[in-house]
Coordinates of C-alpha atoms and ligand atoms in Angstrom, one line a residue:
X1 CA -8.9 -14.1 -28.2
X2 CA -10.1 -12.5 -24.9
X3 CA -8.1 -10.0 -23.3
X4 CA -6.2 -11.1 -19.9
X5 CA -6.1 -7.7 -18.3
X6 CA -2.9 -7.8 -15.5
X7 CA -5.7 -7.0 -12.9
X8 CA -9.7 -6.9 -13.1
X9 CA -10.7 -5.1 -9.8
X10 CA -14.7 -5.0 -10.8
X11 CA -14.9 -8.8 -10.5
X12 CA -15.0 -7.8 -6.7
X13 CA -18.0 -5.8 -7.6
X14 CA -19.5 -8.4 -9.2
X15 CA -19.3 -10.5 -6.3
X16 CA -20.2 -8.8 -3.4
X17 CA -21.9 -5.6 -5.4
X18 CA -25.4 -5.6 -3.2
X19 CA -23.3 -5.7 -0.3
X20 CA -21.4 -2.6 -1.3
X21 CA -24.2 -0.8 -2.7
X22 CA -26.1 -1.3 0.5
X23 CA -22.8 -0.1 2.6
X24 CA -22.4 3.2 0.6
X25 CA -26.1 3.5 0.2
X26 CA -26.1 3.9 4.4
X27 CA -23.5 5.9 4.4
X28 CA -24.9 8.3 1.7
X29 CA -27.8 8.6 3.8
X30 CA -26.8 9.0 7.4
X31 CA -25.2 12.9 6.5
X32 CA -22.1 11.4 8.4
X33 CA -19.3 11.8 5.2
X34 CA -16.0 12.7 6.8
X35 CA -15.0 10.7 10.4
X36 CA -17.8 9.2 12.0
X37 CA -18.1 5.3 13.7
X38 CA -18.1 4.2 10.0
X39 CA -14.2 5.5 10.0
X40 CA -13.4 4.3 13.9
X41 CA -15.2 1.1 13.5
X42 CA -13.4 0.0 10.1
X43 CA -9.8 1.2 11.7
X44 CA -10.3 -0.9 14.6
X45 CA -11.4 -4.3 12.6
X46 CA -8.7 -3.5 10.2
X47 CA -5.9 -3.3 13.8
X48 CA -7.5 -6.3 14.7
X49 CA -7.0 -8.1 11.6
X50 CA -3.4 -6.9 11.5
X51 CA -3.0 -8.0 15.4
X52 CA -2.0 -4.1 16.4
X53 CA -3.9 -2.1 19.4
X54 CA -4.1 0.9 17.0
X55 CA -5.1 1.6 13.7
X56 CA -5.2 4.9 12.2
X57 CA -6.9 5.3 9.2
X58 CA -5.9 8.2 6.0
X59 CA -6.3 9.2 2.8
X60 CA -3.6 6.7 0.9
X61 CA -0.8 4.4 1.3
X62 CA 1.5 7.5 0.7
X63 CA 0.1 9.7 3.0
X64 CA 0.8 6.8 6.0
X65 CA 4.2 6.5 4.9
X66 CA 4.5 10.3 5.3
X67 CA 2.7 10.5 8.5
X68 CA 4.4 7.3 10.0
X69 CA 7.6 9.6 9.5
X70 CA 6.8 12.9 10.6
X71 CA 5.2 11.1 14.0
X72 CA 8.3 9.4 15.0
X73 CA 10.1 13.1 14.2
X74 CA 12.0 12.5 11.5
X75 CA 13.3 15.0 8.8
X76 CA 15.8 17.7 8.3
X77 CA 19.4 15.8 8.7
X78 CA 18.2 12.3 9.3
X79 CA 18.5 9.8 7.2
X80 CA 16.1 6.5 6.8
X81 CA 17.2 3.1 4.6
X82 CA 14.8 1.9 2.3
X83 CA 14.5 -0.2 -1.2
X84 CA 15.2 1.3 -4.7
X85 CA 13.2 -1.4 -5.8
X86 CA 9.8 0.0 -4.9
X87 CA 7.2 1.9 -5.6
X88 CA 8.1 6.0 -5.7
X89 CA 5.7 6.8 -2.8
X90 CA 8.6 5.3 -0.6
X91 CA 11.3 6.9 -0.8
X92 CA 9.4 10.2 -2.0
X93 CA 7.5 10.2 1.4
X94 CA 11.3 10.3 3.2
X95 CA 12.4 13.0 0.7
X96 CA 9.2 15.0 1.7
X97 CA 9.8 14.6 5.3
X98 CA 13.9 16.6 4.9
X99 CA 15.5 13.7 5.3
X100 CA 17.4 11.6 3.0
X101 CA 16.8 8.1 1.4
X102 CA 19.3 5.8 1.7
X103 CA 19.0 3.0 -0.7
X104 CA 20.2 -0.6 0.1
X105 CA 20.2 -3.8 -2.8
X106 CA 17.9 -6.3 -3.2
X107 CA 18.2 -9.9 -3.1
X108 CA 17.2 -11.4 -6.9
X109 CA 15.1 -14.1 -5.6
X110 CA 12.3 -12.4 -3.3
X111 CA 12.9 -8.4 -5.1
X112 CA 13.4 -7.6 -1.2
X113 CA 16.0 -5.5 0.2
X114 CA 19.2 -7.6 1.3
X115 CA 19.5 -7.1 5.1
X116 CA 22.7 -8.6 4.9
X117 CA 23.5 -5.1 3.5
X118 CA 21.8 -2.9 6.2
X119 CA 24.8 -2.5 8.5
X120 CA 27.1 -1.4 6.3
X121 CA 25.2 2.0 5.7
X122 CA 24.1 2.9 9.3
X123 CA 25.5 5.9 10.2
X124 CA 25.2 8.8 13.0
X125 CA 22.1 9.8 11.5
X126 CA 20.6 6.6 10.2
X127 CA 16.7 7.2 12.3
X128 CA 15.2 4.7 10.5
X129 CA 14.6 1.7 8.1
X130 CA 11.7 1.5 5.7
X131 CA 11.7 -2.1 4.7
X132 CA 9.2 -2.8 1.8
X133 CA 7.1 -6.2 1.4
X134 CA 7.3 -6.0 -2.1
X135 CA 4.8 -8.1 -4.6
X136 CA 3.2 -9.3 -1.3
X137 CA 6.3 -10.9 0.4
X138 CA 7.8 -10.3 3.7
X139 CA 11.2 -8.6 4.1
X140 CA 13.4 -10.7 6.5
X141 CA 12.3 -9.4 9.5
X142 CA 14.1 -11.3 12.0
X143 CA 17.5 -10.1 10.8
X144 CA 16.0 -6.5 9.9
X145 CA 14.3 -6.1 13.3
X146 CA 17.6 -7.6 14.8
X147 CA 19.7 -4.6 13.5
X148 CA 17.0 -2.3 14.4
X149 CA 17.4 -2.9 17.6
X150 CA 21.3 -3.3 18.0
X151 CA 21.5 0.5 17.0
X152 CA 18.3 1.8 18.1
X153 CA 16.1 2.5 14.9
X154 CA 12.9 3.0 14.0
X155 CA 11.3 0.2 11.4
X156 CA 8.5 1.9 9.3
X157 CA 7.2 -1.1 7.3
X158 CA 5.9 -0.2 3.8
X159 CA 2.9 -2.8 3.6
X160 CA 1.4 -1.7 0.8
X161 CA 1.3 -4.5 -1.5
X162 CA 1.3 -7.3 1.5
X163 CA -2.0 -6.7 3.3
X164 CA -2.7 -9.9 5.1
X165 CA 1.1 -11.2 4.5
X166 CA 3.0 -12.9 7.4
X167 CA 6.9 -13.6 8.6
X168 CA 7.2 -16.3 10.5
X169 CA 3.2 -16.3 10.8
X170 CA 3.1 -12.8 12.6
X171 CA 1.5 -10.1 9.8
X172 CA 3.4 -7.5 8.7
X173 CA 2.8 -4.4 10.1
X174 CA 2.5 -6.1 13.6
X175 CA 6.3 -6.2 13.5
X176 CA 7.7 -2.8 13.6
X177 CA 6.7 0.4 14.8
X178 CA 4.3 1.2 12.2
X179 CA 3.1 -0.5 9.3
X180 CA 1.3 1.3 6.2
X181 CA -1.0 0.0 4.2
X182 CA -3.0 1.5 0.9
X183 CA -6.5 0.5 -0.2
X184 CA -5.4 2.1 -4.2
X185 CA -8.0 -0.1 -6.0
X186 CA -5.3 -3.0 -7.7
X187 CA -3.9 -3.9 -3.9
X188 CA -4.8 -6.8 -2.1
X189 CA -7.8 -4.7 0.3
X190 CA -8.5 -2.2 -2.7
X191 CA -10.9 0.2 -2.0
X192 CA -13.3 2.5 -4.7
X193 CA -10.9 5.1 -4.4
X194 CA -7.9 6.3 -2.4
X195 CA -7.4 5.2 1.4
X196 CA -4.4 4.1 3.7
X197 CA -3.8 2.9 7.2
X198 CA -1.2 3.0 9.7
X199 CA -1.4 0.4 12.8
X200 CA 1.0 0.4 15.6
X201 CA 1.0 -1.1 19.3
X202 CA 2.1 2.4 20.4
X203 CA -0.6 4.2 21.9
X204 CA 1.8 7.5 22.0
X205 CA 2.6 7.2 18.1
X206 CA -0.7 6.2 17.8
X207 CA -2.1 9.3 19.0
X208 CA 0.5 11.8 17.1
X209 CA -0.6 10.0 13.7
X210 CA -4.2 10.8 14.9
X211 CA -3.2 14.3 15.5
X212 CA -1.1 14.8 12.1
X213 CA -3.7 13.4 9.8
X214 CA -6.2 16.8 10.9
X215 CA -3.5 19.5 10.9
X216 CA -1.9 18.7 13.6
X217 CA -4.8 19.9 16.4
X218 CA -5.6 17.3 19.3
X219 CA -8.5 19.7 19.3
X220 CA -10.3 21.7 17.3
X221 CA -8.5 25.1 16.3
X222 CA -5.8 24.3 18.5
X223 CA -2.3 23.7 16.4
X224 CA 0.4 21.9 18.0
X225 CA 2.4 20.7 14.7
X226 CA 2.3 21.6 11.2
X227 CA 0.0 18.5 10.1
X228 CA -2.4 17.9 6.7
X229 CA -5.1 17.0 6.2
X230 CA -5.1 13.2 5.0
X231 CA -9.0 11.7 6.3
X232 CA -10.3 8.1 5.4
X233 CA -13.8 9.1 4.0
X234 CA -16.9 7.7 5.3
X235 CA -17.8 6.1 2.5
X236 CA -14.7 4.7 1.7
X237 CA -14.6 3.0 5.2
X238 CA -17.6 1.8 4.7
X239 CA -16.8 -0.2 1.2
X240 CA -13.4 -1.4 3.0
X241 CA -15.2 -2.8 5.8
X242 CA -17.7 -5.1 3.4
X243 CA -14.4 -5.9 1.9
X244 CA -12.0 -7.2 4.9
X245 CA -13.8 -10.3 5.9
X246 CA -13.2 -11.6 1.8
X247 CA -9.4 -10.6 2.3
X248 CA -8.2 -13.8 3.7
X249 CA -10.1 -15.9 0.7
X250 CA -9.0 -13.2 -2.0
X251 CA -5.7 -14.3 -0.3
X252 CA -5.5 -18.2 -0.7
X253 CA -6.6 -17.8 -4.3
X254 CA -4.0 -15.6 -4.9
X255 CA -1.7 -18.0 -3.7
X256 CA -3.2 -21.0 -5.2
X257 CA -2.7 -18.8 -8.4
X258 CA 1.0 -18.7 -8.0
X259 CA 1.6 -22.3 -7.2
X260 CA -0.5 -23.1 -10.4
X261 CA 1.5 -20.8 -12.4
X262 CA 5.0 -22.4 -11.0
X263 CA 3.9 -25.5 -11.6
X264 CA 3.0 -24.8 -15.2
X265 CA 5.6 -22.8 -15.7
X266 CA 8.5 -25.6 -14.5
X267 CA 6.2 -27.6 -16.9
X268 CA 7.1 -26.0 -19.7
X269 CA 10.4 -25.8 -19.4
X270 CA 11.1 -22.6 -20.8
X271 CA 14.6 -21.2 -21.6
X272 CA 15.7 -18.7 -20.3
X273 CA 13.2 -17.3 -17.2
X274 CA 13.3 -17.5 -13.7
X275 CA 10.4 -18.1 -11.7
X276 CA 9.4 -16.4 -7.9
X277 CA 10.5 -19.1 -5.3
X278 CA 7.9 -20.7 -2.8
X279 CA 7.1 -18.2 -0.4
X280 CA 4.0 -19.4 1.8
X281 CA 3.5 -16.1 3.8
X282 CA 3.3 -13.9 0.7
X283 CA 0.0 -12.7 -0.1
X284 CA 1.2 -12.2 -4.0
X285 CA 0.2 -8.9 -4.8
X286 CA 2.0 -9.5 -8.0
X287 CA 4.2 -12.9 -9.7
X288 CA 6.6 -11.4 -11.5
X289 CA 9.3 -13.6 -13.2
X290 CA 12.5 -12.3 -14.7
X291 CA 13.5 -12.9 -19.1
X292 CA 16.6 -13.3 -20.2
X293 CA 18.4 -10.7 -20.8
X294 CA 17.4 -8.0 -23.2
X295 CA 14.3 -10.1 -24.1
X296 CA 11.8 -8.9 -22.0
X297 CA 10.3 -5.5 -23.9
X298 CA 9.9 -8.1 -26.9
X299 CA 8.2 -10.5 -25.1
X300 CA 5.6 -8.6 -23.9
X301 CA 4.7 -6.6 -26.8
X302 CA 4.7 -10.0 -28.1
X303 CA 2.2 -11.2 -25.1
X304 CA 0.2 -7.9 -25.7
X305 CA -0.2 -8.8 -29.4
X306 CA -1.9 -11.9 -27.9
X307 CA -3.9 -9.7 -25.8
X308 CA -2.0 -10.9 -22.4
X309 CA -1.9 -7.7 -20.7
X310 CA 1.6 -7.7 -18.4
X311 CA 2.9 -4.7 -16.1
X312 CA 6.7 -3.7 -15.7
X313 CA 6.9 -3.4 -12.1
X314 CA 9.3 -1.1 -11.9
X315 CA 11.8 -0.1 -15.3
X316 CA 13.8 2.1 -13.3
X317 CA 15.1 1.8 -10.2
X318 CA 14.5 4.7 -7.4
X319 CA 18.6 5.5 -7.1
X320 CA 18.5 6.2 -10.8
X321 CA 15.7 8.7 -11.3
X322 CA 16.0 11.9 -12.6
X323 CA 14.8 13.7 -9.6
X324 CA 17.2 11.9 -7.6
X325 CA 20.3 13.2 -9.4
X326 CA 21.2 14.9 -6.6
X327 CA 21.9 12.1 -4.1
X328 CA 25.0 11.5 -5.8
X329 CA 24.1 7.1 -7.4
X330 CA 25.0 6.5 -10.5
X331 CA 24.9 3.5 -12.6
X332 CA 26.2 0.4 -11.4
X333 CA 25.2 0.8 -7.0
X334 CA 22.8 -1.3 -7.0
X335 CA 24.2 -4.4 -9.8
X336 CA 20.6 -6.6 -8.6
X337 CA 18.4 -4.1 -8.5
X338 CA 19.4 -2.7 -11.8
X339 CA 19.6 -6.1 -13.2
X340 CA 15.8 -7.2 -12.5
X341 CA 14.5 -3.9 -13.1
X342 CA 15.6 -5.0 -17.6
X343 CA 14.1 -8.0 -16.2
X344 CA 10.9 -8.5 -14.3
X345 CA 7.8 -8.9 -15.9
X346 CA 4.6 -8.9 -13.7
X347 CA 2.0 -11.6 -15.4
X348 CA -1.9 -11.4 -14.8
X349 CA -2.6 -11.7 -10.8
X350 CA -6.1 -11.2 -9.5
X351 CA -8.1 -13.5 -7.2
X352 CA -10.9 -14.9 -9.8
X353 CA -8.1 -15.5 -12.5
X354 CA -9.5 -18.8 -14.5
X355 CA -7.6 -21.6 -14.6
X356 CA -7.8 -21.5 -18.5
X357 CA -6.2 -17.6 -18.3
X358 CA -3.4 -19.1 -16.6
X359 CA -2.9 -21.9 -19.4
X360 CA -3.5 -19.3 -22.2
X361 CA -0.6 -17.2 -20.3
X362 CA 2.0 -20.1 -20.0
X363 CA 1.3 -21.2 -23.3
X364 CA 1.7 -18.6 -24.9
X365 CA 4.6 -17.5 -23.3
X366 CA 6.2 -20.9 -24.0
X367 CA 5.8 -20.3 -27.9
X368 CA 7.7 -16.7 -27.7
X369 CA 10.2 -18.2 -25.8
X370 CA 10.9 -21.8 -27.3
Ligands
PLP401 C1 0.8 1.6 -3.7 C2 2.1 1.8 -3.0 C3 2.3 2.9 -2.2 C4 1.4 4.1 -2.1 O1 0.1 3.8 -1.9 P1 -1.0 4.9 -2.4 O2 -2.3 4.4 -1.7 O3 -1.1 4.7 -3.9 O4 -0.6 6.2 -2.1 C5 3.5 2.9 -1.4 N1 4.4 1.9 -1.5 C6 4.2 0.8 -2.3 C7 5.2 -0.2 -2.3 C8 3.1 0.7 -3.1 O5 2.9 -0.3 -3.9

């Protein structure tokens, strides 16, 4: 049998590869590799696409995250609310910042953090909240940005995984004061290498991220903050913008995947696994279900021996990891996220997914579980 890899990023190449050879071919010979109209040009289709004034383009999802902080002053003695359902980069990019994460439970059916939750842990030096659109799926943002603005916080929106996602048909990242987005190959606008993005309707924020990404200098040799330096290459701009105008398509198919792969998965009736719920604003980075309990390991090793690659998206949640020993969680904080996290099980997701992969997957899956 074939292999069903979870993700196949060079079918992209396979489809637009002249395109993108002629792109980085320009680039390669115009001398202009770092900055350049390539860079400006890509960061203001990419705000447009997004519905933002600004965009600022970096070097990765992380590195936005990071910068997004540090422009709206956060650090030493603050504290900022995010998932511990999520990918490292988030909470790490708080931690690298001096200030503390704050973790806040999920809600089992969308992997999002519970909002309903948020209040609860705002204190004196709550600055901000980090909500994460997880798996391509919009936190609640009416409720989120609702409590944002009752006690005057900051929302840095961890986009990541939900480039081209909506709430309420506005995109994410057109919702708070920043949104950060990565172009890491497997996301939904993956570039050839590493690359971020920060957008914002602030023109002030706007220009501190620009100023932070080279060392902190609105000019040359002249320091005004302790910045980095975290630059969108040339080339990689380039690549990104042959890519954007596919997004949208890559987008639908995604989604037509998923409602294929609910529908053949109520189908089959399997014991003992729960499905993602309807969600017609996600841009499904990933479908993850959830096994019954103490199942899962088994059944993908089992799914592997069929050559059905799967992803655990994430074993171990951020409140419990070993570096984070020292914000005082323990076992048993966070009952949902902990739960899901012996649960989840991310099946193959990628745009040009065959129809007959996704019947080999259910299938097979079927016959471990029945
Ligand atoms: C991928 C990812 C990041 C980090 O992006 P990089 O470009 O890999 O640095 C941050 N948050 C989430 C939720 C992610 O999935």
């Amino acid at each position: 049998m074939n292999k069903i890899p979870p993700f196949d990023v060079s079918q992209q190449y396979q489809q637009i590869g002249d395109r993108l050879n002629q792109a980085a071919l320009a680039v390669l010979a115009s001398g202009q590799y770092i900055g350049g109209q390539t860079v400006s040009q890509f960061e203001s289709e990419f705000a447009k696409y997004i519905g933002t004034t600004h965009g600022v383009a970096c070097n990765s999802g992380t590195d936005a995250l990071y910068l997004a902080l540090r422009a709206l002053n956060i650090g030493e003695g603050d504290e900022v609310i995010t998932s511990p359902f999520t990918f490292f980069a988030s909470a790490e990019t708080i931690s690298m910042t001096g200030a503390k994460p704050i973790f806040v439970d999920i809600e089992a059916h969308s992997f999002n953090m519970n909002v309903d939750l948020l209040e609860a842990l705002i204190t004196d030096r709550t600055k901000a909240i980090m909500p994460v659109h997880l798996f391509g799926r919009s936190v609640d943002m009416a409720k989120l940005m609702a409590i944002a603005k009752k006690y005057n916080l900051y929302v840095i929106e961890d986009c990541a995984q939900a480039t081209g996602a909506t709430f309420n048909g506005q995109k994410v990242g057109n919702i708070g004061d920043v949104g950060c987005f990565s172009f890491y190959p497997t996301k939904n606008l993956g570039g050839c290498g590493d690359g971020g993005m920060m957008t914002t309707n602030n023109a002030e924020i706007a220009e501190k991220l620009h100023v932070l990404r080279e060392h902190g200098s609105p000019k040359r040799y002249f320091h005004e903050y302790i910045g980095m330096n975290s630059r969108l290459d040339s080339l990689q701009a380039a690549l990104l913008q042959v890519k954007l105008p596919y997004l949208d398509k890559w987008n639908s198919q995604r989604r037509e995947i998923s409602d294929r792969y609910t529908g053949l998965l109520k189908d089959a009736n399997i014991p003992n696994i729960a499905f993602p719920h309807r969600c017609p604003g996600s841009v499904w980075n990933q479908y993850t279900i959830c096994i019954g309990e103490g199942k899962r390991n088994d059944v993908q090793a089992q799914l592997r021996e069929q050559n059905i690659i799967t992803m655990i998206y994430y074993p171990l949640p951020l409140h419990l990891q070993a570096v984070y020993a020292n914000l005082g969680y323990k076992k048993g904080d966070f009952p949902v996220t902990e739960d899901v996290c012996d649960r989840v099980l991310s099946l193959p997701m990628f745009p040009e997914l065959s129809e007959e992969q996704q019947n080999r997957v259910v299938i097979t899956l079927q016959k471990i579980l029945a």
